[in-house]
Short mmCIF file of C-alpha atoms in Angstrom, two decimals:
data_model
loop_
_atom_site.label_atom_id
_atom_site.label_comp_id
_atom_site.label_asym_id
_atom_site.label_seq_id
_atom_site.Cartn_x
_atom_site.Cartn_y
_atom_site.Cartn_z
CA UNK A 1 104.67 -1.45 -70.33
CA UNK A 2 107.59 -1.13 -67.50
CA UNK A 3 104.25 -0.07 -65.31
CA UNK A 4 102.18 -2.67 -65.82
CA UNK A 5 104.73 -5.24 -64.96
CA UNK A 6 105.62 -2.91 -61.38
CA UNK A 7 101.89 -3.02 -60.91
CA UNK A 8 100.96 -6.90 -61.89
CA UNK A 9 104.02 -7.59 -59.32
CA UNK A 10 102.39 -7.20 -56.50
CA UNK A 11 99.61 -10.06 -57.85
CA UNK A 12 102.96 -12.31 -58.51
CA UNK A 13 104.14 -12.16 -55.18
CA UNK A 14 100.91 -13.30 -54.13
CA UNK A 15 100.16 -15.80 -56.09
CA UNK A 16 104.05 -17.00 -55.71
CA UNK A 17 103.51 -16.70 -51.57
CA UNK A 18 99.87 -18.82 -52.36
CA UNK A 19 101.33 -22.03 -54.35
CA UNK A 20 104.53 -22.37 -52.45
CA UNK A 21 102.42 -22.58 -48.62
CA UNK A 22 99.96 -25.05 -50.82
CA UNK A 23 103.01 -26.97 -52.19
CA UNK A 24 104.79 -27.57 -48.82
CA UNK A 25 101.49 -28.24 -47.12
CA UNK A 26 101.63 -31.13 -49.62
CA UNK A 27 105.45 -31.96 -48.49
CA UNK A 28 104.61 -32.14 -44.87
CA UNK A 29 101.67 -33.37 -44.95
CA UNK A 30 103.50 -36.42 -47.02
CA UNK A 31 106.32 -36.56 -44.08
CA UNK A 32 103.70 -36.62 -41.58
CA UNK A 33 101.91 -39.79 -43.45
CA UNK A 34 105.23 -41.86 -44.23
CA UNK A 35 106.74 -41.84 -40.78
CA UNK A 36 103.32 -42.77 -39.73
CA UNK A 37 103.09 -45.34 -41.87
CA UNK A 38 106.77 -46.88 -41.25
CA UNK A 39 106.06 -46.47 -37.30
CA UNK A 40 102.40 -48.42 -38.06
CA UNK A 41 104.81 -51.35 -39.75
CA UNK A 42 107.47 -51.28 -37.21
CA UNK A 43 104.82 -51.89 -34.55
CA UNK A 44 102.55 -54.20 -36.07
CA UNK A 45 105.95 -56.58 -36.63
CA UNK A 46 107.13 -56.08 -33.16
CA UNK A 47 103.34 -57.79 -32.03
CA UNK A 48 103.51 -60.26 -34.74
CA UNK A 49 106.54 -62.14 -34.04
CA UNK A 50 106.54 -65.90 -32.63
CA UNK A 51 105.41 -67.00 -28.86
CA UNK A 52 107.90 -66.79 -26.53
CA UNK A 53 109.82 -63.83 -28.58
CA UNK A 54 110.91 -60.61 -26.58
CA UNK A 55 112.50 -57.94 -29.30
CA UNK A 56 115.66 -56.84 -27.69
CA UNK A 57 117.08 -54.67 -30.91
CA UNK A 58 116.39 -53.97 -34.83
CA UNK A 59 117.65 -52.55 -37.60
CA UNK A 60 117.04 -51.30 -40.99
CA UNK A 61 119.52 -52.78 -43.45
CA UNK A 62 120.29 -51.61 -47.09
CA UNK A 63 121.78 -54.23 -49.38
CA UNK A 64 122.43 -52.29 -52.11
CA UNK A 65 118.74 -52.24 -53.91
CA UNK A 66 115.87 -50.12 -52.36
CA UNK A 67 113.83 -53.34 -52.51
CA UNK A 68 116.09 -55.41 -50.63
CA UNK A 69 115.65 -52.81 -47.64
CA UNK A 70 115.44 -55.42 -44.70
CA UNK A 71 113.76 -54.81 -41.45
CA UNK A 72 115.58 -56.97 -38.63
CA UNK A 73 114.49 -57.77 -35.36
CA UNK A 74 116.55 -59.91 -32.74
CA UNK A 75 114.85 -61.64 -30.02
CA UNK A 76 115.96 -62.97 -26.71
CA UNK A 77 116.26 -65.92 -27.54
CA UNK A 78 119.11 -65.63 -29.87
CA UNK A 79 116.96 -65.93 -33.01
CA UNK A 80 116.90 -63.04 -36.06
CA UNK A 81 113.58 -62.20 -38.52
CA UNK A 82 114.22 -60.25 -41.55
CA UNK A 83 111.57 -59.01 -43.51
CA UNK A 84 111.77 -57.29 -46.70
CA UNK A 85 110.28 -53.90 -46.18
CA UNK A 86 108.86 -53.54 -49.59
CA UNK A 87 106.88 -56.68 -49.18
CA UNK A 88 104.75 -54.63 -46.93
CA UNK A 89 104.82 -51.29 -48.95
CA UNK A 90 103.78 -53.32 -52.23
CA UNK A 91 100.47 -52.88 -50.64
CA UNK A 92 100.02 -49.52 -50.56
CA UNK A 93 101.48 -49.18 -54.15
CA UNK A 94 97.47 -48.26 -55.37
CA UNK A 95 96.60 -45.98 -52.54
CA UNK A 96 99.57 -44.25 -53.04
CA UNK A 97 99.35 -43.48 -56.43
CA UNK A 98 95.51 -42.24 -55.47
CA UNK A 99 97.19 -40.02 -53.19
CA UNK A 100 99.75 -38.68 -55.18
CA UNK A 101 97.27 -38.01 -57.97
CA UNK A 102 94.76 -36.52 -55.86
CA UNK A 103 97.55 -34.00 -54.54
CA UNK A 104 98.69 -33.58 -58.61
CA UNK A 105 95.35 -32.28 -59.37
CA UNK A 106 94.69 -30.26 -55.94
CA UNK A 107 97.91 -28.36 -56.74
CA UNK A 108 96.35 -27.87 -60.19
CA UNK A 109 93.38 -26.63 -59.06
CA UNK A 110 95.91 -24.37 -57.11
CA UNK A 111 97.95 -22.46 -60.12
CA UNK A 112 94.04 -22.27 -61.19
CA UNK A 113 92.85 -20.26 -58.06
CA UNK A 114 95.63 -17.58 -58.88
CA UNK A 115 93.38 -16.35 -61.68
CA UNK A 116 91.39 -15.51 -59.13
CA UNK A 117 93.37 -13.60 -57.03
CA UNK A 118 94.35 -11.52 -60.33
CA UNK A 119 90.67 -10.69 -60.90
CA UNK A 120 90.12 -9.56 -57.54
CA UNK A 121 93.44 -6.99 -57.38
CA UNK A 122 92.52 -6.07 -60.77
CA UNK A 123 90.85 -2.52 -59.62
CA UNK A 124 93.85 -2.35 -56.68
CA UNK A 125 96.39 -2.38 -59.53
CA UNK A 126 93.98 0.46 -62.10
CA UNK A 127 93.91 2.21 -58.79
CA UNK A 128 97.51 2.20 -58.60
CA UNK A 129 97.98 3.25 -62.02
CA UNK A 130 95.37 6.09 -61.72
CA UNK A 131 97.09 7.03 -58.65
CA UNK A 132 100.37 6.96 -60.51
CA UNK A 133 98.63 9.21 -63.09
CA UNK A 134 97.91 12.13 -61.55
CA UNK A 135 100.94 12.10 -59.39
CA UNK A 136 102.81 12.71 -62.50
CA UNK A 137 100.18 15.60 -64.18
CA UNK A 138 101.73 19.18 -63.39
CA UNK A 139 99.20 21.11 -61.28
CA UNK A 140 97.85 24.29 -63.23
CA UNK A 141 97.74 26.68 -60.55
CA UNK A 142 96.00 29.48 -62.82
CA UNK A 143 92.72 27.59 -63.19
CA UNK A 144 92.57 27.46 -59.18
CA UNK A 145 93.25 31.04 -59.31
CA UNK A 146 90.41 31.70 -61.53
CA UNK A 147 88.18 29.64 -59.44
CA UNK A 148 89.21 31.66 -56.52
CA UNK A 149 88.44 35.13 -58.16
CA UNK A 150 84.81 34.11 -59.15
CA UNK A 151 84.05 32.80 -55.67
CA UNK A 152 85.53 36.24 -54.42
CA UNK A 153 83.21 38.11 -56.63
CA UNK A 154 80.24 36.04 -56.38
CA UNK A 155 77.05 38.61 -54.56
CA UNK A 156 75.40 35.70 -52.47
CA UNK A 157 72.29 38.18 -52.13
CA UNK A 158 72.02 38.28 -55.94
CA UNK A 159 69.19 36.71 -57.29
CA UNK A 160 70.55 33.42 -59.17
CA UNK A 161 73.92 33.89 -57.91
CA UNK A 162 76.25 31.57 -59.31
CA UNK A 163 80.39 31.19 -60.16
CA UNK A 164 81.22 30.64 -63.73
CA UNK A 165 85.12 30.21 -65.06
CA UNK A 166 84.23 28.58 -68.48
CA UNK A 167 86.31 26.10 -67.98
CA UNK A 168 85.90 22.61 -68.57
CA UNK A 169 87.99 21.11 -66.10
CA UNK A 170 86.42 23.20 -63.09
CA UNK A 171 82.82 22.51 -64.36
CA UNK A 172 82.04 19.60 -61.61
CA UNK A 173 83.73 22.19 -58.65
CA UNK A 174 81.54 25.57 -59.80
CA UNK A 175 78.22 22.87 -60.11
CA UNK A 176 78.81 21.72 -56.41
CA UNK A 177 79.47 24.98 -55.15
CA UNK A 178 76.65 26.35 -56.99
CA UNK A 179 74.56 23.79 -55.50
CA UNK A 180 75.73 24.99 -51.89
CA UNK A 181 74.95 28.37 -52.55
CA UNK A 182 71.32 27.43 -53.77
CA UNK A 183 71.04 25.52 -50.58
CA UNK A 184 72.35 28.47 -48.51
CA UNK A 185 69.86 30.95 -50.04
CA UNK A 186 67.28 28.20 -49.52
CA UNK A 187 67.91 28.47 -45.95
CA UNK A 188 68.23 31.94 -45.67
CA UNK A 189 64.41 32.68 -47.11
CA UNK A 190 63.31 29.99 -44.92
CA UNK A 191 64.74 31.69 -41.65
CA UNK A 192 63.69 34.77 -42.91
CA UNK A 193 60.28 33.98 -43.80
CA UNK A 194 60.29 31.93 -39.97
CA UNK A 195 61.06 34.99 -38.56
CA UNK A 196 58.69 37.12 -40.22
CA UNK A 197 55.58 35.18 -39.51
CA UNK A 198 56.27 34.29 -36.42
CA UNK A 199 56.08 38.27 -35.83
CA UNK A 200 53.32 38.31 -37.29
CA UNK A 201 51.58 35.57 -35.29
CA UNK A 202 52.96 37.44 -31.94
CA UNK A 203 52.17 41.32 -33.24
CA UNK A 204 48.19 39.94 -33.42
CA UNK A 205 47.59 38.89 -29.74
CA UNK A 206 49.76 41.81 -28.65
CA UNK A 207 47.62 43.97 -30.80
CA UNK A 208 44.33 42.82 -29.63
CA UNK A 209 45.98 42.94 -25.68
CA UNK A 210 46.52 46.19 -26.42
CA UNK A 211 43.02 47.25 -27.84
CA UNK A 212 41.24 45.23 -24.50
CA UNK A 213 43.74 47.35 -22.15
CA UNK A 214 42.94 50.80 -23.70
CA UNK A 215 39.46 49.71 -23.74
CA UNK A 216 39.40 49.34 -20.49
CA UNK A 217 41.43 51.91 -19.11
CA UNK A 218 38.44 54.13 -21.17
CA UNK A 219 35.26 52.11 -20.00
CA UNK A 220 36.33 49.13 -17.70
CA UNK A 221 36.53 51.10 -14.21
CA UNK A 222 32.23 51.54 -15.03
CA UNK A 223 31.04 49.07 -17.28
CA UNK A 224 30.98 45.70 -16.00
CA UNK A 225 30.14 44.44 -18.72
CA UNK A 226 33.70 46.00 -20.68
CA UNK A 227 35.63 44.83 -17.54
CA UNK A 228 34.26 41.00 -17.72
CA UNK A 229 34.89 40.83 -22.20
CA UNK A 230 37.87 42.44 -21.78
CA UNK A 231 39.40 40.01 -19.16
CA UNK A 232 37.83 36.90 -21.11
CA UNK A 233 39.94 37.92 -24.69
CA UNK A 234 42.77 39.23 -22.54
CA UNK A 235 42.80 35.92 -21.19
CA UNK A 236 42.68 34.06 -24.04
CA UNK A 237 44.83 35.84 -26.09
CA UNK A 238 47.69 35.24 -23.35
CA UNK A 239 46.76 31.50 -23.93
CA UNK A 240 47.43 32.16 -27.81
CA UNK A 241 50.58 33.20 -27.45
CA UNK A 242 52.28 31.30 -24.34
CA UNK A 243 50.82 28.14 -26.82
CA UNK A 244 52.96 29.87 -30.20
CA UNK A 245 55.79 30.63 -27.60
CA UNK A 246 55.61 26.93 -26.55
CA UNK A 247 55.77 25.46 -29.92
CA UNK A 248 58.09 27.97 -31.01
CA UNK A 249 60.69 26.92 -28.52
CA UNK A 250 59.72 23.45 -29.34
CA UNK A 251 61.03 23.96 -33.15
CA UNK A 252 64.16 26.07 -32.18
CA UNK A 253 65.47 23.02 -29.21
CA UNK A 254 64.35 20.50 -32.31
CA UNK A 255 66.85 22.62 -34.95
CA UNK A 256 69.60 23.14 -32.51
CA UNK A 257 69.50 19.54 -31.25
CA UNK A 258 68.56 19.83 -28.26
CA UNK A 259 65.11 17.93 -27.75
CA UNK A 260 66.10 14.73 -26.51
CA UNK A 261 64.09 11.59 -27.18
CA UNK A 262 63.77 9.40 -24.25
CA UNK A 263 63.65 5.74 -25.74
CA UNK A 264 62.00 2.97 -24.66
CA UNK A 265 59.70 0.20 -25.90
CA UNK A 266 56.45 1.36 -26.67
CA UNK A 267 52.85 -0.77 -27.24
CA UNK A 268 51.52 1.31 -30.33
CA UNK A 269 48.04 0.23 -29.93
CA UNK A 270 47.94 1.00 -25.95
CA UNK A 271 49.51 4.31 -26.67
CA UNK A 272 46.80 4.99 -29.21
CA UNK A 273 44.14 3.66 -27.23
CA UNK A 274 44.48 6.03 -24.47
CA UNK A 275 44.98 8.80 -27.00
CA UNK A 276 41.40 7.83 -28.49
CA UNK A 277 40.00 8.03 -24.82
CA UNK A 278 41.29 11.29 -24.32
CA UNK A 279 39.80 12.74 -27.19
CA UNK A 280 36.29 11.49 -26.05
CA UNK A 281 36.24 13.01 -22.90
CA UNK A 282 37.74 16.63 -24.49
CA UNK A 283 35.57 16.71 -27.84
CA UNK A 284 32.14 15.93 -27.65
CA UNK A 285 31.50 17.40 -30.77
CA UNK A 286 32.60 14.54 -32.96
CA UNK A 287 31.92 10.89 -33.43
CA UNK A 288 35.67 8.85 -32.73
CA UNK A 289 36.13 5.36 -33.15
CA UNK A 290 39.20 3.35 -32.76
CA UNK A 291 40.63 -0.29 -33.67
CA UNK A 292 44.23 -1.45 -33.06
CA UNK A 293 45.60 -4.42 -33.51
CA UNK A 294 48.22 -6.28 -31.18
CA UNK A 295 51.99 -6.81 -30.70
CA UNK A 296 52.73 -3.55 -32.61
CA UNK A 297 56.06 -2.41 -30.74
CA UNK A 298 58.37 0.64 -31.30
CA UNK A 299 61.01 2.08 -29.94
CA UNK A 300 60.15 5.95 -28.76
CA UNK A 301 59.82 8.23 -26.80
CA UNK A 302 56.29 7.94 -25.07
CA UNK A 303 55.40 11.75 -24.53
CA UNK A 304 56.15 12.86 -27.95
CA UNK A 305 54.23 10.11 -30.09
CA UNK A 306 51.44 10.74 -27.82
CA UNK A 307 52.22 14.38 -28.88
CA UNK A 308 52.27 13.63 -32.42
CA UNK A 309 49.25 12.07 -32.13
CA UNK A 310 47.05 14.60 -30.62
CA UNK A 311 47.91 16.84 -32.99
CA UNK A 312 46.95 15.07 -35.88
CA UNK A 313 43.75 14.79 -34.13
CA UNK A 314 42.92 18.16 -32.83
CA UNK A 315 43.61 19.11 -37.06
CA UNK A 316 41.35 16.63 -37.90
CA UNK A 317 39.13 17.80 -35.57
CA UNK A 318 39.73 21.65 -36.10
CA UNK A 319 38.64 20.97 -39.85
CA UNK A 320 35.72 18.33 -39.75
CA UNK A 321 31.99 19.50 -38.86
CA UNK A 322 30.53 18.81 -35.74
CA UNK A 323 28.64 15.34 -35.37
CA UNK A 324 31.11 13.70 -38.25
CA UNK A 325 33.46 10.76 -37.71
CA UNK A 326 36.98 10.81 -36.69
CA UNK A 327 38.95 7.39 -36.63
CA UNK A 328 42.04 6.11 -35.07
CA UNK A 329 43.70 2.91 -35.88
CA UNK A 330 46.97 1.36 -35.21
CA UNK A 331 47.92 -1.58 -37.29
CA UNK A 332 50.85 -3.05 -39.85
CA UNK A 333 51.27 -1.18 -42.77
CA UNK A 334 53.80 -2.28 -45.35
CA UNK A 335 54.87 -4.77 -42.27
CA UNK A 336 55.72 -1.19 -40.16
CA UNK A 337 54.34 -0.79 -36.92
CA UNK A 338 51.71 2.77 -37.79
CA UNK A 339 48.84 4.99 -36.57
CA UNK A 340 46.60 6.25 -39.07
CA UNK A 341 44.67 9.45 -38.28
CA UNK A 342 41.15 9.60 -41.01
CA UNK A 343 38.57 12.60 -40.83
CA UNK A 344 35.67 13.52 -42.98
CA UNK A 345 36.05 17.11 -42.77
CA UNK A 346 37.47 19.81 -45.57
CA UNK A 347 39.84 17.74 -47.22
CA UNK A 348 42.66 19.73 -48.93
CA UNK A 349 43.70 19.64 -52.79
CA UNK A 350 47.62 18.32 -53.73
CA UNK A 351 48.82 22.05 -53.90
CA UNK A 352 47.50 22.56 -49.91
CA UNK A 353 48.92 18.84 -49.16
CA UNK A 354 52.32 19.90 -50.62
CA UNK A 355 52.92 22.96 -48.14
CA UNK A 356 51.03 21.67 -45.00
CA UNK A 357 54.62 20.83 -42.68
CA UNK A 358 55.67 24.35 -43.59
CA UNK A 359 56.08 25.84 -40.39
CA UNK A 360 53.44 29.13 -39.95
CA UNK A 361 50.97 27.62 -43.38
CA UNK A 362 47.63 27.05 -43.44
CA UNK A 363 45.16 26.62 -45.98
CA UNK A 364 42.74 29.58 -47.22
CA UNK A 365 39.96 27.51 -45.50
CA UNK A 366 41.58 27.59 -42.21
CA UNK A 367 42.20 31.47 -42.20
CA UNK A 368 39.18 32.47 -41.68
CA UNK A 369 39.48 32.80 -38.09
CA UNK A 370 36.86 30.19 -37.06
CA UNK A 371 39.31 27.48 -36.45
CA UNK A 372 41.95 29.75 -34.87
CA UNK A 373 45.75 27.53 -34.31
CA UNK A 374 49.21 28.75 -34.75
CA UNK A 375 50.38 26.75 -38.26
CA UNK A 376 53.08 25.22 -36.08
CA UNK A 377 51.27 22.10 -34.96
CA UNK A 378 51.84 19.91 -38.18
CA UNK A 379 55.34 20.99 -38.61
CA UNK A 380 55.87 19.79 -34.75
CA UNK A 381 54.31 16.66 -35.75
CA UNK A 382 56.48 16.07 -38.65
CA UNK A 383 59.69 17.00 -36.67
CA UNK A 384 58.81 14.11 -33.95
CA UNK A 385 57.89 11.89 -36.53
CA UNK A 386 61.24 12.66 -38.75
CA UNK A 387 62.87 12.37 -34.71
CA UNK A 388 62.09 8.02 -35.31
CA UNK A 389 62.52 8.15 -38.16
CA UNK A 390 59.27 7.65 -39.39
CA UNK A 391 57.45 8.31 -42.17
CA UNK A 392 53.74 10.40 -42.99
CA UNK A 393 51.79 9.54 -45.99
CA UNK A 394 49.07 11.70 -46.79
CA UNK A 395 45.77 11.14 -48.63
CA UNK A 396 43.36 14.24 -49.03
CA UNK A 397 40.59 14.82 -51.21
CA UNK A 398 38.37 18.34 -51.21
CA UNK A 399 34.87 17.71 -49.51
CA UNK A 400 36.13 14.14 -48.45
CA UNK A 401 38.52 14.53 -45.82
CA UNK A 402 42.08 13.72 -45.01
CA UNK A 403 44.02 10.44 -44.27
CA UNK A 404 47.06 10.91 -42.22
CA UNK A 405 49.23 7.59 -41.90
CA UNK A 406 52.56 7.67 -39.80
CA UNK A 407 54.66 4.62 -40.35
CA UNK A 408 57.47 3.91 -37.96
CA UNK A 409 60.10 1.71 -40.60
CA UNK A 410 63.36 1.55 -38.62
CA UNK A 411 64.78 1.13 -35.45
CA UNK A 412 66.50 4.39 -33.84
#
């Protein structure tokens, strides 16, 4: 009880401080209008009096009954005018009873208004008490103890490693440090598995480098023929991997921060438009068509949505058969400035679509060698798009093709 009345205090004071600046608001405010008023009479006598009358003094004058208050005024020529004050002030008798009732029911409506003031430091007060609360609750240092030895004997590298103290009041601590070592192993397989294919994607070109070399240091010196095939695939398989390298670089700067965006305000369909003409004049092999639609402005960096772009492309490309039609639109979508990428090639089932921004995957259709690519270009995509904080919706169907649509929803 004693608590409650030290909390609701602090609402008293208020409310106290409130009504007594509202009530002598009132009080001056009244001052303010009565020496206005009396200075109002006091001139509009002092004009009134008879022609020929100069006021040299006056005087108030109490005759022992407020309303035989006299106001007197002596003029130069000897003469004196009394008036009864109160003969005036009759007058205002209904407009100031207005007033004074008016200023009855706004202080009223006052005392009211501290109601609200006691709803709204309601949860400042059960904070208080809650505060108060576990001031006064004696620490248990055992439990933290306990916690402490299962985090000390917790394997990280054991498969479903979690802490467990069976105790009730430590249950939300061991979930959310549970959670961070789920997260943490999470990581882990991901860098591990990083690592491992992008070994993998490096020991291929270096192996077939290696074959072409011994090849020719056996046959190359004669055979023409050796010398020119093995210079081609030596050639290209450099190419291979200074593009992995590339990208690979790209991905480590993007997870270290260190790929800076260079912002500025970008015309969507433009920016699309010359990425449509670029893919005419590099792939003759497919049909592209492209419609935009105006005022569709971002705020980007030019290079990398242009990056983004082609590499939606060259996928749809890379996975469509020749003489089919690639299109490229930029419009509104959901009222968000977007480029939408469609194809009519492969198409990929939900299980593919769920894994294709995993760096180094692609789908059993593209390993067959045919459509070559590192399994890095998507997962570049996605990091520039994630960079503006975009968004990529994608639509995919087996034998129908893919729909790739990248919305751009808020400013960076």
């Amino acid at each position: 009880m004693n608590e409650n009345r030290k909390f609701t205090s602090i609402a008293l004071k208020i409310n106290a401080s409130f009504l007594l600046k509202r009530f002598f608001g009132v009080i001056w405010f009244n001052i303010v209008l009565c020496v206005l008023i009396v200075g109002t009479y006091v001139y509009w006598i002092n004009e009134h009096l008879p022609e020929n009358s100069v006021a040299e003094g006056y005087n108030f004058k109490y005759n022992g009954y407020y309303r035989d208050i006299t106001y007197n005024v002596e003029t130069s020529n000897g003469k004196e005018y009394t008036y009864k004050v109160f003969d005036f002030f009759d007058y205002l008798a209904f407009p100031g009873l207005c007033l004074l009732s008016f200023e009855c029911l706004y202080l009223l409506g006052c005392v009211g208004g501290t109601n609200k003031i006691r709803r709204k430091l309601r949860p400042l007060n059960e904070l208080a008490k809650k505060a108060e609360e576990i001031s006064s609750v004696s620490l248990d240092y055992t439990k933290f103890e306990n916690l402490e030895h299962a985090i000390y004997n917790v394997s990280p590298d054991a498969p479903g490693a979690k802490i467990s103290t069976d105790d009730k009041d430590l249950q939300s601590i061991e979930i959310a440090i549970n959670n961070l070592i789920y997260r943490m192993k999470e990581s882990q397989k991901q860098q591990t598995r990083f690592v491992s294919d992008a070994s993998h994607e490096l020991r291929t070109p270096i192996a077939v480098i290696q074959g072409y070399v011994n090849m020719l240091d056996r046959w190359g010196k004669e055979d023409e023929k050796v010398l020119v095939e093995s210079i081609e695939a030596i050639k290209n398989e450099s190419q291979h991997m200074k593009e992995l390298i590339e990208q690979l670089l790209f991905l480590a700067r993007g997870d270290s921060g260190r790929n800076n965006l260079k912002l500025e305000e970008i015309n969507l369909k433009n920016l699309m438009e010359e990425v449509w003409e670029e893919s005419l004049m590099i792939d003759e092999k497919h049909v592209y068509s492209f419609d935009g639609e105006e005022n569709l402005i971002i705020n980007g960096d030019v290079a990398m949505i242009k990056q983004s772009a082609r590499i939606f492309i060259q996928n749809a490309a890379k996975y469509s058969p020749e003489g089919t039609k690639i299109t490229i639109k930029a419009k509104l979508v959901n009222g968000a400035p977007s480029y939408i990428i469609q194809d009519e090639g492969l198409g990929m089932n939900q299980e593919e679509v769920s894994h294709i921004f995993e760096r180094f995957y692609r789908s059993d259709e593209a390993r067959n060698g045919n459509t070559g690519g590192t399994g890095l270009g998507l997962s570049i995509a996605k990091w520039i798009v994630d960079a503006h904080n975009g968004l990529i919706n994608v639509v995919s169907s087996d034998e129908l093709g893919t729909r790739f649509t990248i919305s751009f929803v808020k400013e960076i």
